[in-house]
C-alpha cells in the first residue's frame, strides 16, 4: 500500500503579510495610486523580507479596485543597491531566488501599470527592479549599473530584458563592463 504524502510537510510558503505589517516598504493608497516606497536604509539592499513585501504590495494593489496605478520609489538617496549579498548564502539561495522571482513576476503579471521613480543609483538587482516597471522616471541623480561581471557572473534578468529596453549595444556595455550609466545618456 502506498501511503499518501502531505506536501505541506515538505514545502513551506512564507506567510503573506499585509501592507500595514511591512518593515522595509512603506505602502499607501491615495487617489487611485498605490505608492510603494523602498525604505531599508542606507542602500535599500534587497533581502528576502523586502522582496516578499514588494511582491505582497503589488499583489495587494493589483487586487484593489481603488488602485489604478502602482508607483515604486525610494526613501533613500539610493533607489536600490541590489541584492543583500550577506543574506544570499548557499543555505538561503532557494528562498532568495523564490522571493526575487515573486517580486519580479508580480510586476509583470499585475494588471495595472507599475511606474518606477529612480531618484538615485539603481545597482544590479535594483536596476533590474526598475527595468521591470512599465515606465521608469529617472531623475538627474539616477545612475544604472550591472556590476555583477566584476565578481565573475552575469546578471541573468538584465541580460534578457535590457536588450529590449535600451538596445543590444547599451545592454552589452552595461552587462559586460559593469560601469555605471547616467539616465540621460542613450
mmCIF file of C-alpha atoms in Angstrom, residues 15-170:
data_model
loop_
_atom_site.group_PDB
_atom_site.id
_atom_site.type_symbol
_atom_site.label_atom_id
_atom_site.label_comp_id
_atom_site.label_asym_id
_atom_site.label_seq_id
_atom_site.Cartn_x
_atom_site.Cartn_y
_atom_site.Cartn_z
ATOM 1 C CA UNK A 15 3.462 33.951 5.445
ATOM 2 C CA UNK A 16 1.904 36.696 3.343
ATOM 3 C CA UNK A 17 1.888 39.865 5.378
ATOM 4 C CA UNK A 18 -0.469 42.772 4.950
ATOM 5 C CA UNK A 19 0.953 46.133 3.856
ATOM 6 C CA UNK A 20 0.469 47.640 7.324
ATOM 7 C CA UNK A 21 2.869 44.960 8.631
ATOM 8 C CA UNK A 22 5.667 45.727 6.163
ATOM 9 C CA UNK A 23 9.048 46.655 7.633
ATOM 10 C CA UNK A 24 11.045 47.662 4.545
ATOM 11 C CA UNK A 25 8.410 49.035 2.174
ATOM 12 C CA UNK A 26 6.080 51.901 3.034
ATOM 13 C CA UNK A 27 2.723 51.246 1.393
ATOM 14 C CA UNK A 28 -0.170 53.654 0.996
ATOM 15 C CA UNK A 29 -3.077 54.180 -1.356
ATOM 16 C CA UNK A 30 -4.131 57.710 -2.185
ATOM 17 C CA UNK A 31 -6.329 58.907 -5.043
ATOM 18 C CA UNK A 32 -6.125 55.685 -7.028
ATOM 19 C CA UNK A 33 -2.343 55.433 -6.680
ATOM 20 C CA UNK A 34 -0.659 52.717 -4.617
ATOM 21 C CA UNK A 35 2.700 54.133 -3.590
ATOM 22 C CA UNK A 36 5.328 51.646 -2.506
ATOM 23 C CA UNK A 37 8.415 53.351 -1.073
ATOM 24 C CA UNK A 38 11.543 51.272 -0.554
ATOM 25 C CA UNK A 39 12.787 52.115 2.930
ATOM 26 C CA UNK A 40 15.715 49.988 4.035
ATOM 27 C CA UNK A 41 18.473 52.482 4.848
ATOM 28 C CA UNK A 42 21.078 53.166 3.688
ATOM 29 C CA UNK A 43 21.057 51.494 0.279
ATOM 30 C CA UNK A 44 17.723 49.664 0.009
ATOM 31 C CA UNK A 45 19.514 46.332 -0.353
ATOM 32 C CA UNK A 46 17.060 43.627 -1.376
ATOM 33 C CA UNK A 47 16.774 40.905 1.221
ATOM 34 C CA UNK A 48 14.162 38.152 1.283
ATOM 35 C CA UNK A 49 11.780 40.108 3.546
ATOM 36 C CA UNK A 50 11.907 43.218 1.355
ATOM 37 C CA UNK A 51 11.389 41.219 -1.843
ATOM 38 C CA UNK A 52 8.372 39.484 -0.286
ATOM 39 C CA UNK A 53 6.983 42.872 0.764
ATOM 40 C CA UNK A 54 7.381 44.195 -2.794
ATOM 41 C CA UNK A 55 5.582 41.103 -4.125
ATOM 42 C CA UNK A 56 2.876 41.363 -1.453
ATOM 43 C CA UNK A 57 2.358 45.078 -2.039
ATOM 44 C CA UNK A 58 1.996 44.601 -5.777
ATOM 45 C CA UNK A 59 -0.453 41.742 -5.242
ATOM 46 C CA UNK A 60 -2.455 43.820 -2.745
ATOM 47 C CA UNK A 61 -2.548 46.815 -5.103
ATOM 48 C CA UNK A 62 -3.481 44.578 -8.020
ATOM 49 C CA UNK A 63 -6.429 43.128 -6.093
ATOM 50 C CA UNK A 64 -7.730 46.546 -5.018
ATOM 51 C CA UNK A 65 -10.404 48.046 -7.282
ATOM 52 C CA UNK A 66 -9.474 51.504 -5.952
ATOM 53 C CA UNK A 67 -5.928 51.302 -7.342
ATOM 54 C CA UNK A 68 -5.339 52.377 -10.942
ATOM 55 C CA UNK A 69 -1.543 52.886 -10.799
ATOM 56 C CA UNK A 70 1.350 51.480 -8.745
ATOM 57 C CA UNK A 71 4.365 53.727 -8.054
ATOM 58 C CA UNK A 72 7.620 52.283 -6.733
ATOM 59 C CA UNK A 73 10.088 54.823 -5.349
ATOM 60 C CA UNK A 74 12.708 55.210 -2.630
ATOM 61 C CA UNK A 75 13.007 56.953 0.715
ATOM 62 C CA UNK A 76 16.824 56.785 0.480
ATOM 63 C CA UNK A 77 19.448 58.538 -1.650
ATOM 64 C CA UNK A 78 19.911 55.193 -3.423
ATOM 65 C CA UNK A 79 16.945 53.796 -5.335
ATOM 66 C CA UNK A 80 18.191 50.250 -4.735
ATOM 67 C CA UNK A 81 21.706 48.933 -4.264
ATOM 68 C CA UNK A 82 20.818 45.417 -5.415
ATOM 69 C CA UNK A 83 20.787 42.128 -3.559
ATOM 70 C CA UNK A 84 21.952 41.996 0.054
ATOM 71 C CA UNK A 85 24.800 39.559 -0.562
ATOM 72 C CA UNK A 86 25.111 38.942 3.169
ATOM 73 C CA UNK A 87 21.775 37.131 3.003
ATOM 74 C CA UNK A 88 22.448 35.468 -0.357
ATOM 75 C CA UNK A 89 24.190 32.408 1.078
ATOM 76 C CA UNK A 90 24.202 28.781 -0.046
ATOM 77 C CA UNK A 91 21.796 27.997 2.819
ATOM 78 C CA UNK A 92 19.339 30.690 1.711
ATOM 79 C CA UNK A 93 19.770 30.699 -2.080
ATOM 80 C CA UNK A 94 16.463 28.984 -2.869
ATOM 81 C CA UNK A 95 14.444 31.243 -0.568
ATOM 82 C CA UNK A 96 16.116 34.335 -2.053
ATOM 83 C CA UNK A 97 15.527 33.159 -5.626
ATOM 84 C CA UNK A 98 11.883 32.420 -4.820
ATOM 85 C CA UNK A 99 11.401 35.873 -3.265
ATOM 86 C CA UNK A 100 13.217 37.531 -6.190
ATOM 87 C CA UNK A 101 11.008 35.672 -8.662
ATOM 88 C CA UNK A 102 7.839 36.553 -6.721
ATOM 89 C CA UNK A 103 8.621 40.286 -6.797
ATOM 90 C CA UNK A 104 9.542 40.411 -10.483
ATOM 91 C CA UNK A 105 6.743 38.092 -11.622
ATOM 92 C CA UNK A 106 4.317 40.241 -9.610
ATOM 93 C CA UNK A 107 5.440 43.336 -11.514
ATOM 94 C CA UNK A 108 4.973 41.583 -14.850
ATOM 95 C CA UNK A 109 1.660 39.938 -14.042
ATOM 96 C CA UNK A 110 -0.222 42.712 -12.248
ATOM 97 C CA UNK A 111 -2.977 44.181 -14.409
ATOM 98 C CA UNK A 112 -2.079 47.767 -13.507
ATOM 99 C CA UNK A 113 0.821 49.913 -14.669
ATOM 100 C CA UNK A 114 3.900 49.990 -12.436
ATOM 101 C CA UNK A 115 5.917 53.223 -12.539
ATOM 102 C CA UNK A 116 9.401 53.204 -11.026
ATOM 103 C CA UNK A 117 10.733 56.581 -9.920
ATOM 104 C CA UNK A 118 14.521 56.244 -9.793
ATOM 105 C CA UNK A 119 15.959 59.103 -7.761
ATOM 106 C CA UNK A 120 19.484 57.774 -7.245
ATOM 107 C CA UNK A 121 21.698 54.820 -8.077
ATOM 108 C CA UNK A 122 19.976 51.613 -9.202
ATOM 109 C CA UNK A 123 22.614 48.899 -8.988
ATOM 110 C CA UNK A 124 22.400 45.228 -10.003
ATOM 111 C CA UNK A 125 19.061 43.877 -8.798
ATOM 112 C CA UNK A 126 17.953 47.473 -8.235
ATOM 113 C CA UNK A 127 18.485 48.282 -11.910
ATOM 114 C CA UNK A 128 16.580 45.108 -12.793
ATOM 115 C CA UNK A 129 13.766 46.166 -10.452
ATOM 116 C CA UNK A 130 13.493 49.468 -12.318
ATOM 117 C CA UNK A 131 13.702 47.700 -15.686
ATOM 118 C CA UNK A 132 10.683 45.565 -14.849
ATOM 119 C CA UNK A 133 8.482 48.633 -14.312
ATOM 120 C CA UNK A 134 6.148 49.561 -17.136
ATOM 121 C CA UNK A 135 7.585 53.067 -17.074
ATOM 122 C CA UNK A 136 10.736 54.463 -15.465
ATOM 123 C CA UNK A 137 11.021 58.076 -14.429
ATOM 124 C CA UNK A 138 14.723 58.756 -13.856
ATOM 125 C CA UNK A 139 15.715 61.959 -12.097
ATOM 126 C CA UNK A 140 19.079 63.620 -12.859
ATOM 127 C CA UNK A 141 20.508 61.733 -9.847
ATOM 128 C CA UNK A 142 19.664 58.337 -11.362
ATOM 129 C CA UNK A 143 22.557 56.035 -12.264
ATOM 130 C CA UNK A 144 22.184 52.482 -13.569
ATOM 131 C CA UNK A 145 24.769 49.709 -13.306
ATOM 132 C CA UNK A 146 25.045 45.937 -13.564
ATOM 133 C CA UNK A 147 28.351 45.335 -11.707
ATOM 134 C CA UNK A 148 27.953 41.557 -11.399
ATOM 135 C CA UNK A 149 30.631 40.961 -14.055
ATOM 136 C CA UNK A 150 33.236 42.359 -11.632
ATOM 137 C CA UNK A 151 32.741 39.226 -9.493
ATOM 138 C CA UNK A 152 32.705 36.883 -12.452
ATOM 139 C CA UNK A 153 28.994 36.397 -13.063
ATOM 140 C CA UNK A 154 26.467 37.937 -15.398
ATOM 141 C CA UNK A 155 23.043 39.306 -14.422
ATOM 142 C CA UNK A 156 20.547 36.833 -15.916
ATOM 143 C CA UNK A 157 17.455 39.058 -15.718
ATOM 144 C CA UNK A 158 19.252 42.116 -17.026
ATOM 145 C CA UNK A 159 20.794 40.068 -19.819
ATOM 146 C CA UNK A 160 17.376 39.092 -21.079
ATOM 147 C CA UNK A 161 15.373 42.295 -20.632
ATOM 148 C CA UNK A 162 17.903 45.099 -21.230
ATOM 149 C CA UNK A 163 18.379 44.498 -24.977
ATOM 150 C CA UNK A 164 14.657 45.119 -25.465
ATOM 151 C CA UNK A 165 14.673 48.248 -23.314
ATOM 152 C CA UNK A 166 17.905 50.040 -24.210
ATOM 153 C CA UNK A 167 19.097 48.219 -27.324
ATOM 154 C CA UNK A 168 21.667 45.461 -27.653
ATOM 155 C CA UNK A 169 24.785 47.672 -27.687
ATOM 156 C CA UNK A 170 23.987 49.573 -24.492
#
